[in-house]
mmCIF file of C-alpha atoms in Angstrom:
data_model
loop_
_atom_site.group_PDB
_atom_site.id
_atom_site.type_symbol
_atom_site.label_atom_id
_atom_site.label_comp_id
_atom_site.label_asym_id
_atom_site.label_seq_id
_atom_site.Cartn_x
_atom_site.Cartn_y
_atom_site.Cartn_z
ATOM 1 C CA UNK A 1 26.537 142.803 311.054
ATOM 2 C CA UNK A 2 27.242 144.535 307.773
ATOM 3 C CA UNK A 3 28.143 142.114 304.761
ATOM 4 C CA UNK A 4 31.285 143.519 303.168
ATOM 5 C CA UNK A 5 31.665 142.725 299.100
ATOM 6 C CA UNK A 6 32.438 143.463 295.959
ATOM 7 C CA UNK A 7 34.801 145.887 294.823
ATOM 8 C CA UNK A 8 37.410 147.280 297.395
ATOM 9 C CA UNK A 9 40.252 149.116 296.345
ATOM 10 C CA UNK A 10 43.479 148.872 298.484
ATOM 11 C CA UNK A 11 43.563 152.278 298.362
ATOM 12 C CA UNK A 12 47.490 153.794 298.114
ATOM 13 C CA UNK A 13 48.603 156.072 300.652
ATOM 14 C CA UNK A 14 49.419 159.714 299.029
ATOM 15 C CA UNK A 15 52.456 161.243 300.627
ATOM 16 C CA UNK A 16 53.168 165.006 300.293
ATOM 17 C CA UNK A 17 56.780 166.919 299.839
ATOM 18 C CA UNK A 18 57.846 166.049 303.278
ATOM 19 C CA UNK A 19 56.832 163.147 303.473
ATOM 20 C CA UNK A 20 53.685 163.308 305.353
ATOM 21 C CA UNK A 21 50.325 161.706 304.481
ATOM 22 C CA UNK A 22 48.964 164.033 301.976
ATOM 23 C CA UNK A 23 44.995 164.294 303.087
ATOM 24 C CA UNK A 24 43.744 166.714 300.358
ATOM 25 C CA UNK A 25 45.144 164.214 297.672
ATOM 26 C CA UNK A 26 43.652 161.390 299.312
ATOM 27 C CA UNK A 27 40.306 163.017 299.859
ATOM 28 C CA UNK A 28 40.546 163.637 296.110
ATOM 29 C CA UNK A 29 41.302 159.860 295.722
ATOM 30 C CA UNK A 30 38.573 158.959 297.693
ATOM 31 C CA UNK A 31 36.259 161.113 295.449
ATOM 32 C CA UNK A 32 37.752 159.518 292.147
ATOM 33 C CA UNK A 33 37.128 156.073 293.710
ATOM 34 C CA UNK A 34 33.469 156.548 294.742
ATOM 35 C CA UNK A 35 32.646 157.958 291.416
ATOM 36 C CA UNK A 36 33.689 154.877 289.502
ATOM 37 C CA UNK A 37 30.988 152.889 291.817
ATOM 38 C CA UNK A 38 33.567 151.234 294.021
ATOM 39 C CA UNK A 39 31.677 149.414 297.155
ATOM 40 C CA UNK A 40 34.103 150.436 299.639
ATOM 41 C CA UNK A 41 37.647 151.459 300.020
ATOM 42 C CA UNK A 42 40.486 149.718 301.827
ATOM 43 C CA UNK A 43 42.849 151.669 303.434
ATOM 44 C CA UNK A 44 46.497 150.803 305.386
ATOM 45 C CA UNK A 45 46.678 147.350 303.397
ATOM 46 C CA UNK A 46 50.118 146.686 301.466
ATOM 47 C CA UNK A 47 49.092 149.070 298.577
ATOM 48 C CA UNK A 48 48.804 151.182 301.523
ATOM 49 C CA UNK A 49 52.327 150.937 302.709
ATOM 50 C CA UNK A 50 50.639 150.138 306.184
ATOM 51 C CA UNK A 51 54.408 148.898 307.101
ATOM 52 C CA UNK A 52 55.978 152.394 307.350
ATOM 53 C CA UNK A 53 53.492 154.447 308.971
ATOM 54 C CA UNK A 54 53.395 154.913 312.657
ATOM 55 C CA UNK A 55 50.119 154.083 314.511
ATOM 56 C CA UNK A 56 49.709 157.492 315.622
ATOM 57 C CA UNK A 57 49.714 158.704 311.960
ATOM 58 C CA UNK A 58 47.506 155.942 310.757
ATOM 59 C CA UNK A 59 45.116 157.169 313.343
ATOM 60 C CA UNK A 60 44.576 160.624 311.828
ATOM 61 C CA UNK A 61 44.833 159.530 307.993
ATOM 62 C CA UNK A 62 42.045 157.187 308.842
ATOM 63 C CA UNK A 63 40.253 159.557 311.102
ATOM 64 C CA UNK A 64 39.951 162.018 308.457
ATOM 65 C CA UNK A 65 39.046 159.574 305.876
ATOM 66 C CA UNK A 66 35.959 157.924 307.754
ATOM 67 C CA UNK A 67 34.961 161.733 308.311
ATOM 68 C CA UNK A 68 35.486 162.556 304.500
ATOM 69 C CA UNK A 69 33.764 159.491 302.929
ATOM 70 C CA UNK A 70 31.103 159.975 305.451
ATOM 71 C CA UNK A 71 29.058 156.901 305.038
ATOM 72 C CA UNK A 72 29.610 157.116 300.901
ATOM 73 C CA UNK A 73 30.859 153.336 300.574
ATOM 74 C CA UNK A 74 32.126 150.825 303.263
ATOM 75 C CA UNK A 75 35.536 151.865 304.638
ATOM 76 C CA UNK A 76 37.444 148.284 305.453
ATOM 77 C CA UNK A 77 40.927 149.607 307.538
ATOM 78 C CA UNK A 78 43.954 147.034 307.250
ATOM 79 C CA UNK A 79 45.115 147.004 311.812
ATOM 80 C CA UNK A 80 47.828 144.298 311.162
ATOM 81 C CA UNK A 81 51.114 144.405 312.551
ATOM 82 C CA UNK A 82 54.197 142.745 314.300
ATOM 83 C CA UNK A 83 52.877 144.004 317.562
ATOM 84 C CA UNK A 84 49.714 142.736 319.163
ATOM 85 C CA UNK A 85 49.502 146.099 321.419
ATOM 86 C CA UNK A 86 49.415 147.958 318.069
ATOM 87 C CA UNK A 87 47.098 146.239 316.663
ATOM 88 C CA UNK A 88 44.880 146.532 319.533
ATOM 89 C CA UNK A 89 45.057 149.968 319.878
ATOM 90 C CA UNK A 90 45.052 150.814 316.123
ATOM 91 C CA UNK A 91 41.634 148.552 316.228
ATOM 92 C CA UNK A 92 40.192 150.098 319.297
ATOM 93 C CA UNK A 93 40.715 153.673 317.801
ATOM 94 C CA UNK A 94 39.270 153.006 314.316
ATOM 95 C CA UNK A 95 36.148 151.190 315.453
ATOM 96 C CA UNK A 96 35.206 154.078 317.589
ATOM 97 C CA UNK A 97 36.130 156.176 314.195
ATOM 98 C CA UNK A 98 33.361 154.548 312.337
ATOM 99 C CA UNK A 99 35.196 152.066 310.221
ATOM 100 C CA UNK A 100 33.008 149.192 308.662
ATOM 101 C CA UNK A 101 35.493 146.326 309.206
ATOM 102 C CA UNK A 102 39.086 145.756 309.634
ATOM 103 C CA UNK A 103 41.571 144.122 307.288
ATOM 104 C CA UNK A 104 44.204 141.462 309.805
ATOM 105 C CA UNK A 105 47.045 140.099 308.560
ATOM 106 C CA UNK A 106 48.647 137.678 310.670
ATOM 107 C CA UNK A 107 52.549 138.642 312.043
ATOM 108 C CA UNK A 108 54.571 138.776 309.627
ATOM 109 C CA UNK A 109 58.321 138.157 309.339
ATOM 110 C CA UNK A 110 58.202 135.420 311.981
ATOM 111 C CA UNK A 111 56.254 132.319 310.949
ATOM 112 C CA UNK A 112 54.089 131.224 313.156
ATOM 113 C CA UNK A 113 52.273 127.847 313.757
ATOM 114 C CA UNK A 114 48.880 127.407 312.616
ATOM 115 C CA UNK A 115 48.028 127.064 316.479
ATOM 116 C CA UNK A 116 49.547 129.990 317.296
ATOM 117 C CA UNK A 117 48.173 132.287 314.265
ATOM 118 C CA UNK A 118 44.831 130.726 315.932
ATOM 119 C CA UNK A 119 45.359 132.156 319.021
ATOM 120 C CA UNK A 120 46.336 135.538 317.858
ATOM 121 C CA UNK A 121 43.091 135.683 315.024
ATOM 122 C CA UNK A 122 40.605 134.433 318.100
ATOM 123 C CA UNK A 123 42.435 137.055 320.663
ATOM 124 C CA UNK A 124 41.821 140.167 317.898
ATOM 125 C CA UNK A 125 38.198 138.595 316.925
ATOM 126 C CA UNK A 126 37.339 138.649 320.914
ATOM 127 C CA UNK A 127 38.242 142.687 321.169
ATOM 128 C CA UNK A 128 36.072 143.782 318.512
ATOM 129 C CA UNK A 129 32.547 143.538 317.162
ATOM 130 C CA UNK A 130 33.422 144.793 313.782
ATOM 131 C CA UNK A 131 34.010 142.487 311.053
ATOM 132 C CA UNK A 132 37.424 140.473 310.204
ATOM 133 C CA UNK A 133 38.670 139.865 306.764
ATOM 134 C CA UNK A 134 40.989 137.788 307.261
ATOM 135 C CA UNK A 135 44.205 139.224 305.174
ATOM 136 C CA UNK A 136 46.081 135.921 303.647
ATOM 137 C CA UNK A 137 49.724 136.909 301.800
ATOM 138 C CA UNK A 138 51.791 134.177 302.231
ATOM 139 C CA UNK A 139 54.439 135.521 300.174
ATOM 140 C CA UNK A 140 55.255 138.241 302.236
ATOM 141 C CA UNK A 141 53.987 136.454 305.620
ATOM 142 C CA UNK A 142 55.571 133.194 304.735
ATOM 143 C CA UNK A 143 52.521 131.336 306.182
ATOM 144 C CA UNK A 144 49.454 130.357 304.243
ATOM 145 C CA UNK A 145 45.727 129.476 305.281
ATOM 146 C CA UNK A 146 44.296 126.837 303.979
ATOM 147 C CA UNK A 147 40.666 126.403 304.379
ATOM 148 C CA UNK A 148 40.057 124.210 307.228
ATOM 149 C CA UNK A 149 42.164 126.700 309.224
ATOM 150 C CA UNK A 150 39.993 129.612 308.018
ATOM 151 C CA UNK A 151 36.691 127.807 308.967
ATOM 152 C CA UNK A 152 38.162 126.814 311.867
ATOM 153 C CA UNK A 153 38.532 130.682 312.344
ATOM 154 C CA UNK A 154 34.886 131.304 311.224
ATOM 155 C CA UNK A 155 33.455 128.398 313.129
ATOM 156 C CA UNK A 156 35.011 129.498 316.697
ATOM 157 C CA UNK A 157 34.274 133.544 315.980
ATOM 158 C CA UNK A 158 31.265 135.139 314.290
ATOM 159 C CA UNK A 159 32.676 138.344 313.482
ATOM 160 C CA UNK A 160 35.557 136.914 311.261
ATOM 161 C CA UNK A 161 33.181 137.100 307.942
ATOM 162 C CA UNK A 162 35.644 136.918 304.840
ATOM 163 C CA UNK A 163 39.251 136.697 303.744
ATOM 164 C CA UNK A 164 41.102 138.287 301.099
ATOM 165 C CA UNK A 165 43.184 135.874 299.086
ATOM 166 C CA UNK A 166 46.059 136.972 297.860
ATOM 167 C CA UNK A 167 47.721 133.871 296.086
ATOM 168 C CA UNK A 168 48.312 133.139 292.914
ATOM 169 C CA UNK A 169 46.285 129.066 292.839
ATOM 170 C CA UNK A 170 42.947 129.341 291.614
ATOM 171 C CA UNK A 171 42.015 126.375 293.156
ATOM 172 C CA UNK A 172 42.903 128.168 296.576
ATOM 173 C CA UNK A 173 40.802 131.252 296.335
ATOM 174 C CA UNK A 174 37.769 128.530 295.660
ATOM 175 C CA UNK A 175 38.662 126.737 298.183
ATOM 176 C CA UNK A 176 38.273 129.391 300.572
ATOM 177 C CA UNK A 177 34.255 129.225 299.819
ATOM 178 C CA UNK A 178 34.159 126.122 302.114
ATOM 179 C CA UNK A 179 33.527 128.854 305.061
ATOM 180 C CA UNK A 180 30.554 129.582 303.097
ATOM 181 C CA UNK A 181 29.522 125.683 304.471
ATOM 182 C CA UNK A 182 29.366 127.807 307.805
ATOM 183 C CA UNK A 183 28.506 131.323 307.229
ATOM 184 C CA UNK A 184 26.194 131.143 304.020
ATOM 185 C CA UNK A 185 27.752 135.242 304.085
ATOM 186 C CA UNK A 186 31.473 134.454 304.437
ATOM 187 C CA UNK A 187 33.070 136.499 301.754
ATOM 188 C CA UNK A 188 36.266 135.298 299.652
ATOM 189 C CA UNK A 189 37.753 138.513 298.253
ATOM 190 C CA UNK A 190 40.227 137.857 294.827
ATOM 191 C CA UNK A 191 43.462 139.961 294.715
ATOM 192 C CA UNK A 192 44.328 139.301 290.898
ATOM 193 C CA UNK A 193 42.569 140.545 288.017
ATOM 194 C CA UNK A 194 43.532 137.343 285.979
ATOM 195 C CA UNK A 195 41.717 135.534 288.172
ATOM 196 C CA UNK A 196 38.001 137.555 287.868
ATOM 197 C CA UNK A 197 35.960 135.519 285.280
ATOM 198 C CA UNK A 198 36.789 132.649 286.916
ATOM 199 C CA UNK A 199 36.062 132.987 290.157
ATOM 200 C CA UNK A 200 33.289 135.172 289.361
ATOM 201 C CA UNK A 201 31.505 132.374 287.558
ATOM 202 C CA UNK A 202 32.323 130.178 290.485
ATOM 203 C CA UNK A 203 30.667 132.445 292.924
ATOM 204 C CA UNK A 204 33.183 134.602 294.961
ATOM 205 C CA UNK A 205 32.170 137.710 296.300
ATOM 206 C CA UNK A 206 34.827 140.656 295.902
ATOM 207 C CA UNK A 207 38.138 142.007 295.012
ATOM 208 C CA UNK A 208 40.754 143.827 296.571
ATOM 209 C CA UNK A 209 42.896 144.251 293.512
ATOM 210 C CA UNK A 210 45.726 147.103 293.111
ATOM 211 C CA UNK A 211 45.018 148.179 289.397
ATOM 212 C CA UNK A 212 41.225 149.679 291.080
ATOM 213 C CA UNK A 213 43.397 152.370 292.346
ATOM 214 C CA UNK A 214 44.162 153.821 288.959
ATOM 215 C CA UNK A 215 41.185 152.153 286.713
ATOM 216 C CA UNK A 216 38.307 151.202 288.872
ATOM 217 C CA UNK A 217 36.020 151.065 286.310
ATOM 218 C CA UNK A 218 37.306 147.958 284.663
ATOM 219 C CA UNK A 219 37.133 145.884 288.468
ATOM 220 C CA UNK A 220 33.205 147.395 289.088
ATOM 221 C CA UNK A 221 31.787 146.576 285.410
ATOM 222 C CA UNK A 222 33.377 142.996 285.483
ATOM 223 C CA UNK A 223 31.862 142.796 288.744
ATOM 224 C CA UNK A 224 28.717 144.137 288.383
ATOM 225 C CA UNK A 225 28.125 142.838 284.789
ATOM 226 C CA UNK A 226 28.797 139.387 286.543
ATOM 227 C CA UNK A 227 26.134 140.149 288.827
ATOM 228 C CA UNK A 228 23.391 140.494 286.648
ATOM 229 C CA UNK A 229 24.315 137.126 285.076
ATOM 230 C CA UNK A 230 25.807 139.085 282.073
ATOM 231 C CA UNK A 231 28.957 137.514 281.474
ATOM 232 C CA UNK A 232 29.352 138.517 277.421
ATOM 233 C CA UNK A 233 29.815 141.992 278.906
ATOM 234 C CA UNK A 234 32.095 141.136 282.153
ATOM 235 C CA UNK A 235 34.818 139.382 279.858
ATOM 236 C CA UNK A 236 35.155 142.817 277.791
ATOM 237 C CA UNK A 237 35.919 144.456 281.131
ATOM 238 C CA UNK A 238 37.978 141.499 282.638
ATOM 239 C CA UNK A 239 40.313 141.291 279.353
ATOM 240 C CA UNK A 240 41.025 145.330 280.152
ATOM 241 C CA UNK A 241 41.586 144.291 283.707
ATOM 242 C CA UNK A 242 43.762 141.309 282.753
ATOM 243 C CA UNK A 243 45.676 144.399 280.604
ATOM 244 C CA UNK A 244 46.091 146.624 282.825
ATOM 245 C CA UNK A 245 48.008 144.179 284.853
ATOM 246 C CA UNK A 246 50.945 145.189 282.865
ATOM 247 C CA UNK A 247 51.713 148.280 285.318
ATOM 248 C CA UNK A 248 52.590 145.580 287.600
ATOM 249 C CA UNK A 249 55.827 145.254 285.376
ATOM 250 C CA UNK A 250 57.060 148.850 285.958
ATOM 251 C CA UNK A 251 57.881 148.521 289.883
ATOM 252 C CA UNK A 252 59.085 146.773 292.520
ATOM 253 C CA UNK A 253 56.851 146.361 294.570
ATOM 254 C CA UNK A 254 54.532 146.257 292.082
ATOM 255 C CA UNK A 255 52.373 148.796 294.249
ATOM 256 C CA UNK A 256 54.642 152.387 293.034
ATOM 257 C CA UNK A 257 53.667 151.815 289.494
ATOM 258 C CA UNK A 258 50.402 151.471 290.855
ATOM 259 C CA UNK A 259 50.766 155.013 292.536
ATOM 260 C CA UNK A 260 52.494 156.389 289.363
ATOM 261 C CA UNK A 261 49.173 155.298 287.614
ATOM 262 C CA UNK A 262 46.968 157.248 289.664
ATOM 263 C CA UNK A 263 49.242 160.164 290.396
ATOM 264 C CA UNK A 264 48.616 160.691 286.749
ATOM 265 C CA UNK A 265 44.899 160.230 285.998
ATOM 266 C CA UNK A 266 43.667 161.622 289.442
ATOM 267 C CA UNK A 267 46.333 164.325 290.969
ATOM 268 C CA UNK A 268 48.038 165.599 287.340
ATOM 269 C CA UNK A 269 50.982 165.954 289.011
ATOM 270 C CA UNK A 270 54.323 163.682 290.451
ATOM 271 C CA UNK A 271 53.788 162.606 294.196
ATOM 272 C CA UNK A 272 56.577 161.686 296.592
ATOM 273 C CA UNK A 273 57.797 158.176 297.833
ATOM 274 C CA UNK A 274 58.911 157.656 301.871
ATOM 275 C CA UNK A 275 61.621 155.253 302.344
ATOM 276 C CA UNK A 276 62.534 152.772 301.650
ATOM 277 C CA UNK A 277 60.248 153.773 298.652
ATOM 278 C CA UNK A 278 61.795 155.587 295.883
ATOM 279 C CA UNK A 279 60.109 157.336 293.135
ATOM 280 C CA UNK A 280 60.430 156.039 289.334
ATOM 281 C CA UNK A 281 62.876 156.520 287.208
ATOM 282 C CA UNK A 282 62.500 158.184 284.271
ATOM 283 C CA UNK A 283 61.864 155.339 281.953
ATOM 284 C CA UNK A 284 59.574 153.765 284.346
ATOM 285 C CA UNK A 285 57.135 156.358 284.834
ATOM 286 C CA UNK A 286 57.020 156.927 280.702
ATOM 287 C CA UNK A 287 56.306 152.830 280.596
ATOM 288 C CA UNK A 288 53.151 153.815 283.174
ATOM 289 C CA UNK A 289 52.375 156.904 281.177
ATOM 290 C CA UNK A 290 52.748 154.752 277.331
ATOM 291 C CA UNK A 291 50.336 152.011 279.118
ATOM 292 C CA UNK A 292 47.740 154.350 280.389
ATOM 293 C CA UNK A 293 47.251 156.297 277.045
ATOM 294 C CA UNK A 294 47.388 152.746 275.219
ATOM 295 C CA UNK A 295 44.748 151.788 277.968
ATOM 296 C CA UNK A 296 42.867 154.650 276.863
ATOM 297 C CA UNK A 297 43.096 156.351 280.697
ATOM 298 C CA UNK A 298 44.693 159.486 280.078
#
């Protein structure tokens, strides 16, 4: 089974003038992304707005992608959603596509009980041979794993091989290593750039962080300078990444300054929000533009 780790952008979905996923953009995304030595991409995870699309449209976005990247890095595809038969068939269709491993958050807007979010993980992980990240967001799930739940996960089903941690607590992201205990390859995957020379040092494996969409570079040196055991260089990178947390600021959710970012280093040109989405204002997008030339990106 392929090892998914390091860098992984949650890679934003593009949408054109009407609306529709924009594939020519994203293609051109994809090519900005791979250039900057990113290890794989990410696609239909929150940066991804997986929440609005339908499945049928998710299908040919990541159809198209799989074809387009065509073996370039590891393509991880986010399948979660409120409905089990959706995430079945959204699962079914992009394993036959080619994808490398899937991305599951557990239901969301109901909380469930540990048992039950058992259940549902084991069900998904018995469909599939491809690899599970497991997705962990309790602040928009409202239900957080802790890590004897996650290597109960990893214990009971092979293919469920890392998690992405998107919280805050340091301590909880190293935690997560004690699946490691079980599956020497389990990988824990960091969502915050303030968090990188930390866990880094402390031996996690990845990041799916939003600020790779628009300045990969700074995620993949810190990364791969920590690799090679060079950590004078990694903290140069990791105070840019720590700065370019800022865009965060611009947005809510944080994710459509994110998009603003990369609409202007990669596609020169506005893009176009779906609802409930709205594009910037004016004085947001010139506080995305003012950081990017102070971040020395455009």
């Amino acid at each position: 089974m392929k090892r998914l780790c390091g860098v992984n952008p949650p890679v934003i979905t593009i949408f054109d003038e009407n609306y529709k996923v924009d594939i020519e953009a994203s293609k051109k995304q994809a090519d900005f992304l791979i250039s900057k030595g990113v290890d794989g991409l990410a696609y239909l995870g929150t940066s991804g707005e997986f929440s609005i699309m339908t499945v049928e449209e998710k299908k040919k976005y990541i159809k198209e992608m799989i074809q387009y990247v065509n073996g370039r890095v590891n393509v991880i595809v986010g399948v979660g959603d409120t409905c089990l038969d959706n995430t079945m068939d959204l699962l079914k269709f992009v394993e036959s596509a080619g994808a490398d491993g899937v991305l599951l958050i557990n239901p969301y807007f109901s909380v469930y009980s540990t048992e039950e979010v058992k259940a549902y993980f084991g069900y998904v992980a018995s469909h599939t041979s491809l690899p599970i990240i497991i997705y962990n967001f309790p602040d928009l799930t409202g239900y957080c794993f802790n890590a004897d739940v996650v290597c109960d996960l990893v214990r009971a089903n092979k293919n469920i091989v890392g998690i992405k941690d998107t919280i805050g607590d340091f301590n909880h992201v190293l935690s997560m290593q004690k699946a490691k205990e079980i599956n020497p390859d389990f990988a824990v995957f960091s969502a915050y750039e303030n968090q990188a020379m930390g866990i880094l040092a402390c031996g996690v494996d990845g990041f799916i962080n939003a600020t790779a969409n628009f300045a990969p570079e700074y995620t993949v040196n810190t990364y791969q300078a920590a690799i090679r055991g060079d950590f004078n260089e990694a903290a140069v990178w990791f105070r840019k990444m720590v700065n370019a947390m800022d865009i965060y600021s611009f947005s809510t959710p944080l994710f459509l300054a994110c998009k603003q970012a990369m609409y202007y280093r990669v596609l020169n040109q506005d893009g176009y929000e779906r609802l409930p989405a709205l594009s910037l204002d004016a004085q947001a997008k010139a506080n995305v533009y003012n950081k990017m030339r102070e971040l020395k990106l455009l």
